[in-house]
Amino acid sequence: MRVTICAIGRLRAGPELDLINDYLQRFDRTGRNLGLGPAQIIELEDKKGGGPAAEAVLLERATPKGATICAMDERGKVMTSPDFANMLGGWREQGVSDLAFVIGGADGLTKELRAQADTSLSFGKMVWPHMLARVMLSEQLYRAASILSGSPYHRV
């Protein structure tokens, strides 16, 4: 199951980008034998400043056709890491070939784009900077692959 993170905004070189690259590389290595991955991040910019509506168009275009879509949104489900891993594993078992996570810009995702998503996920009631949300999502993808692989660290 290929994983694409479609996000508004571009990360410059720095610790956040280093963390994302590290976690996605770990996810790819750990998930390979589980039918998870590869993972990629697609960064998008609304150069005309059209706000969330223009960003939604960019995100829709970047999302692989037929992908299961998970909107990253403060109104989404709050889950434990094992629950997130089980959700990914369930999609894989259902034969989902493409999974896309969409992360909006500073003003979030439009109501219409949220409605198109198969599910939505939140990292809690606090609002996180979008660059950190990417890091957190990348880490949770790696953690999910570790959980699904039976890593002793993640056994309950």
mmCIF file of N, CA, C and O in Angstrom, residues 5-21 23-24 41-46 55 72 103-107 123 127-139:
data_model
loop_
_atom_site.group_PDB
_atom_site.id
_atom_site.type_symbol
_atom_site.label_atom_id
_atom_site.label_comp_id
_atom_site.label_asym_id
_atom_site.label_seq_id
_atom_site.Cartn_x
_atom_site.Cartn_y
_atom_site.Cartn_z
ATOM 1 N N ILE A 5 1.758 11.637 1.469
ATOM 2 C CA ILE A 5 1.383 12.760 2.322
ATOM 3 C C ILE A 5 1.353 13.985 1.416
ATOM 4 O O ILE A 5 2.378 14.375 0.858
ATOM 5 N N CYS A 6 0.172 14.546 1.227
ATOM 6 C CA CYS A 6 -0.004 15.741 0.405
ATOM 7 C C CYS A 6 -0.162 16.913 1.371
ATOM 8 O O CYS A 6 -1.114 16.935 2.162
ATOM 9 N N ALA A 7 0.753 17.861 1.310
ATOM 10 C CA ALA A 7 0.761 18.932 2.299
ATOM 11 C C ALA A 7 0.975 20.291 1.654
ATOM 12 O O ALA A 7 1.758 20.430 0.710
ATOM 13 N N ILE A 8 0.282 21.266 2.191
ATOM 14 C CA ILE A 8 0.464 22.643 1.741
ATOM 15 C C ILE A 8 1.683 23.222 2.452
ATOM 16 O O ILE A 8 1.838 23.076 3.662
ATOM 17 N N GLY A 9 2.529 23.876 1.680
ATOM 18 C CA GLY A 9 3.737 24.508 2.221
ATOM 19 C C GLY A 9 4.961 23.664 1.961
ATOM 20 O O GLY A 9 4.886 22.440 1.852
ATOM 21 N N ARG A 10 6.083 24.336 1.849
ATOM 22 C CA ARG A 10 7.347 23.655 1.576
ATOM 23 C C ARG A 10 8.278 23.795 2.782
ATOM 24 O O ARG A 10 8.427 24.874 3.324
ATOM 25 N N LEU A 11 8.872 22.681 3.148
ATOM 26 C CA LEU A 11 9.851 22.690 4.235
ATOM 27 C C LEU A 11 11.225 23.030 3.683
ATOM 28 O O LEU A 11 11.634 22.484 2.658
ATOM 29 N N ARG A 12 11.886 23.891 4.377
ATOM 30 C CA ARG A 12 13.289 24.177 4.030
ATOM 31 C C ARG A 12 14.159 23.160 4.772
ATOM 32 O O ARG A 12 13.701 22.497 5.703
ATOM 33 N N ALA A 13 15.408 23.074 4.367
ATOM 34 C CA ALA A 13 16.337 22.192 5.064
ATOM 35 C C ALA A 13 16.339 22.567 6.538
ATOM 36 O O ALA A 13 16.305 23.741 6.898
ATOM 37 N N GLY A 14 16.342 21.570 7.384
ATOM 38 C CA GLY A 14 16.339 21.821 8.815
ATOM 39 C C GLY A 14 15.907 20.581 9.575
ATOM 40 O O GLY A 14 15.697 19.517 8.990
ATOM 41 N N PRO A 15 15.753 20.707 10.880
ATOM 42 C CA PRO A 15 15.465 19.527 11.706
ATOM 43 C C PRO A 15 14.136 18.848 11.392
ATOM 44 O O PRO A 15 14.052 17.619 11.460
ATOM 45 N N GLU A 16 13.109 19.623 11.038
ATOM 46 C CA GLU A 16 11.823 18.996 10.724
ATOM 47 C C GLU A 16 11.938 18.115 9.489
ATOM 48 O O GLU A 16 11.468 16.975 9.466
ATOM 49 N N LEU A 17 12.570 18.640 8.446
ATOM 50 C CA LEU A 17 12.750 17.869 7.213
ATOM 51 C C LEU A 17 13.613 16.638 7.465
ATOM 52 O O LEU A 17 13.319 15.554 6.958
ATOM 53 N N ASP A 18 14.650 16.798 8.276
ATOM 54 C CA ASP A 18 15.498 15.653 8.607
ATOM 55 C C ASP A 18 14.695 14.563 9.314
ATOM 56 O O ASP A 18 14.849 13.378 9.014
ATOM 57 N N LEU A 19 13.847 14.957 10.257
ATOM 58 C CA LEU A 19 13.019 13.984 10.970
ATOM 59 C C LEU A 19 12.040 13.277 10.037
ATOM 60 O O LEU A 19 11.882 12.058 10.093
ATOM 61 N N ILE A 20 11.384 14.044 9.183
ATOM 62 C CA ILE A 20 10.440 13.446 8.232
ATOM 63 C C ILE A 20 11.143 12.426 7.350
ATOM 64 O O ILE A 20 10.668 11.297 7.188
ATOM 65 N N ASN A 21 12.268 12.805 6.782
ATOM 66 C CA ASN A 21 13.006 11.888 5.907
ATOM 67 C C ASN A 21 13.436 10.633 6.657
ATOM 68 O O ASN A 21 13.339 9.518 6.131
ATOM 69 N N TYR A 23 12.017 9.264 9.452
ATOM 70 C CA TYR A 23 10.871 8.422 9.780
ATOM 71 C C TYR A 23 10.269 7.752 8.550
ATOM 72 O O TYR A 23 9.870 6.586 8.609
ATOM 73 N N LEU A 24 10.205 8.460 7.429
ATOM 74 C CA LEU A 24 9.651 7.832 6.225
ATOM 75 C C LEU A 24 10.578 6.739 5.697
ATOM 76 O O LEU A 24 10.107 5.710 5.198
ATOM 77 N N ILE A 41 6.226 12.268 0.230
ATOM 78 C CA ILE A 41 5.564 13.510 0.612
ATOM 79 C C ILE A 41 5.543 14.421 -0.607
ATOM 80 O O ILE A 41 6.546 14.534 -1.316
ATOM 81 N N ILE A 42 4.386 14.992 -0.861
ATOM 82 C CA ILE A 42 4.234 15.952 -1.957
ATOM 83 C C ILE A 42 3.891 17.293 -1.323
ATOM 84 O O ILE A 42 2.865 17.420 -0.647
ATOM 85 N N GLU A 43 4.769 18.248 -1.523
ATOM 86 C CA GLU A 43 4.565 19.583 -0.966
ATOM 87 C C GLU A 43 4.014 20.505 -2.052
ATOM 88 O O GLU A 43 4.496 20.497 -3.181
ATOM 89 N N LEU A 44 2.997 21.276 -1.676
ATOM 90 C CA LEU A 44 2.290 22.120 -2.630
ATOM 91 C C LEU A 44 2.266 23.554 -2.132
ATOM 92 O O LEU A 44 2.178 23.791 -0.931
ATOM 93 N N GLU A 45 2.304 24.483 -3.060
ATOM 94 C CA GLU A 45 2.228 25.898 -2.695
ATOM 95 C C GLU A 45 1.161 26.596 -3.520
ATOM 96 O O GLU A 45 1.094 26.427 -4.730
ATOM 97 N N ASP A 46 0.355 27.378 -2.830
ATOM 98 C CA ASP A 46 -0.628 28.220 -3.497
ATOM 99 C C ASP A 46 0.045 29.568 -3.726
ATOM 100 O O ASP A 46 -0.030 30.456 -2.890
ATOM 101 N N GLU A 55 -6.065 25.930 -2.119
ATOM 102 C CA GLU A 55 -5.244 24.846 -1.576
ATOM 103 C C GLU A 55 -5.944 23.506 -1.753
ATOM 104 O O GLU A 55 -5.304 22.496 -2.067
ATOM 105 N N MET A 72 -6.081 15.212 7.706
ATOM 106 C CA MET A 72 -5.508 15.573 8.994
ATOM 107 C C MET A 72 -6.215 16.856 9.425
ATOM 108 O O MET A 72 -6.040 17.901 8.801
ATOM 109 N N ILE A 103 -2.877 17.400 4.342
ATOM 110 C CA ILE A 103 -2.620 18.388 5.387
ATOM 111 C C ILE A 103 -2.764 19.765 4.749
ATOM 112 O O ILE A 103 -2.037 20.096 3.808
ATOM 113 N N GLY A 104 -3.702 20.541 5.250
ATOM 114 C CA GLY A 104 -3.950 21.865 4.696
ATOM 115 C C GLY A 104 -2.934 22.889 5.167
ATOM 116 O O GLY A 104 -1.985 22.585 5.887
ATOM 117 N N GLY A 105 -3.166 24.112 4.758
ATOM 118 C CA GLY A 105 -2.311 25.219 5.148
ATOM 119 C C GLY A 105 -2.724 25.780 6.499
ATOM 120 O O GLY A 105 -3.421 25.126 7.285
ATOM 121 N N ALA A 106 -2.331 27.008 6.755
ATOM 122 C CA ALA A 106 -2.571 27.638 8.058
ATOM 123 C C ALA A 106 -4.044 27.705 8.435
ATOM 124 O O ALA A 106 -4.391 27.655 9.611
ATOM 125 N N ASP A 107 -4.927 27.792 7.443
ATOM 126 C CA ASP A 107 -6.360 27.872 7.725
ATOM 127 C C ASP A 107 -7.050 26.515 7.636
ATOM 128 O O ASP A 107 -8.281 26.438 7.663
ATOM 129 N N PHE A 123 -4.404 14.924 15.918
ATOM 130 C CA PHE A 123 -3.354 14.650 16.899
ATOM 131 C C PHE A 123 -3.705 15.254 18.250
ATOM 132 O O PHE A 123 -2.837 15.549 19.052
ATOM 133 N N VAL A 127 -3.931 22.590 18.500
ATOM 134 C CA VAL A 127 -3.568 22.826 17.108
ATOM 135 C C VAL A 127 -2.045 22.784 17.024
ATOM 136 O O VAL A 127 -1.353 23.404 17.833
ATOM 137 N N TRP A 128 -1.546 22.028 16.066
ATOM 138 C CA TRP A 128 -0.099 21.892 15.882
ATOM 139 C C TRP A 128 0.341 22.643 14.632
ATOM 140 O O TRP A 128 -0.399 22.684 13.656
ATOM 141 N N PRO A 129 1.562 23.188 14.656
ATOM 142 C CA PRO A 129 2.084 23.785 13.421
ATOM 143 C C PRO A 129 2.097 22.723 12.323
ATOM 144 O O PRO A 129 2.396 21.547 12.581
ATOM 145 N N HIS A 130 1.760 23.125 11.121
ATOM 146 C CA HIS A 130 1.635 22.167 10.023
ATOM 147 C C HIS A 130 2.937 21.424 9.744
ATOM 148 O O HIS A 130 2.917 20.272 9.351
ATOM 149 N N MET A 131 4.062 22.080 9.962
ATOM 150 C CA MET A 131 5.339 21.408 9.736
ATOM 151 C C MET A 131 5.549 20.311 10.778
ATOM 152 O O MET A 131 6.043 19.238 10.460
ATOM 153 N N LEU A 132 5.141 20.560 12.027
ATOM 154 C CA LEU A 132 5.263 19.523 13.050
ATOM 155 C C LEU A 132 4.259 18.399 12.822
ATOM 156 O O LEU A 132 4.548 17.239 13.126
ATOM 157 N N ALA A 133 3.089 18.725 12.302
ATOM 158 C CA ALA A 133 2.105 17.681 12.005
ATOM 159 C C ALA A 133 2.682 16.674 11.014
ATOM 160 O O ALA A 133 2.445 15.466 11.130
ATOM 161 N N ARG A 134 3.466 17.144 10.074
ATOM 162 C CA ARG A 134 4.111 16.236 9.115
ATOM 163 C C ARG A 134 5.085 15.314 9.822
ATOM 164 O O ARG A 134 5.165 14.119 9.522
ATOM 165 N N VAL A 135 5.857 15.881 10.746
ATOM 166 C CA VAL A 135 6.812 15.076 11.501
ATOM 167 C C VAL A 135 6.062 14.030 12.316
ATOM 168 O O VAL A 135 6.409 12.842 12.316
ATOM 169 N N MET A 136 5.009 14.466 13.004
ATOM 170 C CA MET A 136 4.245 13.558 13.853
ATOM 171 C C MET A 136 3.592 12.449 13.025
ATOM 172 O O MET A 136 3.593 11.286 13.429
ATOM 173 N N LEU A 137 3.052 12.780 11.883
ATOM 174 C CA LEU A 137 2.438 11.779 11.019
ATOM 175 C C LEU A 137 3.485 10.788 10.520
ATOM 176 O O LEU A 137 3.264 9.573 10.529
ATOM 177 N N SER A 138 4.627 11.292 10.103
ATOM 178 C CA SER A 138 5.704 10.415 9.618
ATOM 179 C C SER A 138 6.149 9.451 10.713
ATOM 180 O O SER A 138 6.350 8.259 10.464
ATOM 181 N N GLU A 139 6.263 9.969 11.929
ATOM 182 C CA GLU A 139 6.662 9.118 13.057
ATOM 183 C C GLU A 139 5.595 8.068 13.331
ATOM 184 O O GLU A 139 5.904 6.899 13.577
#
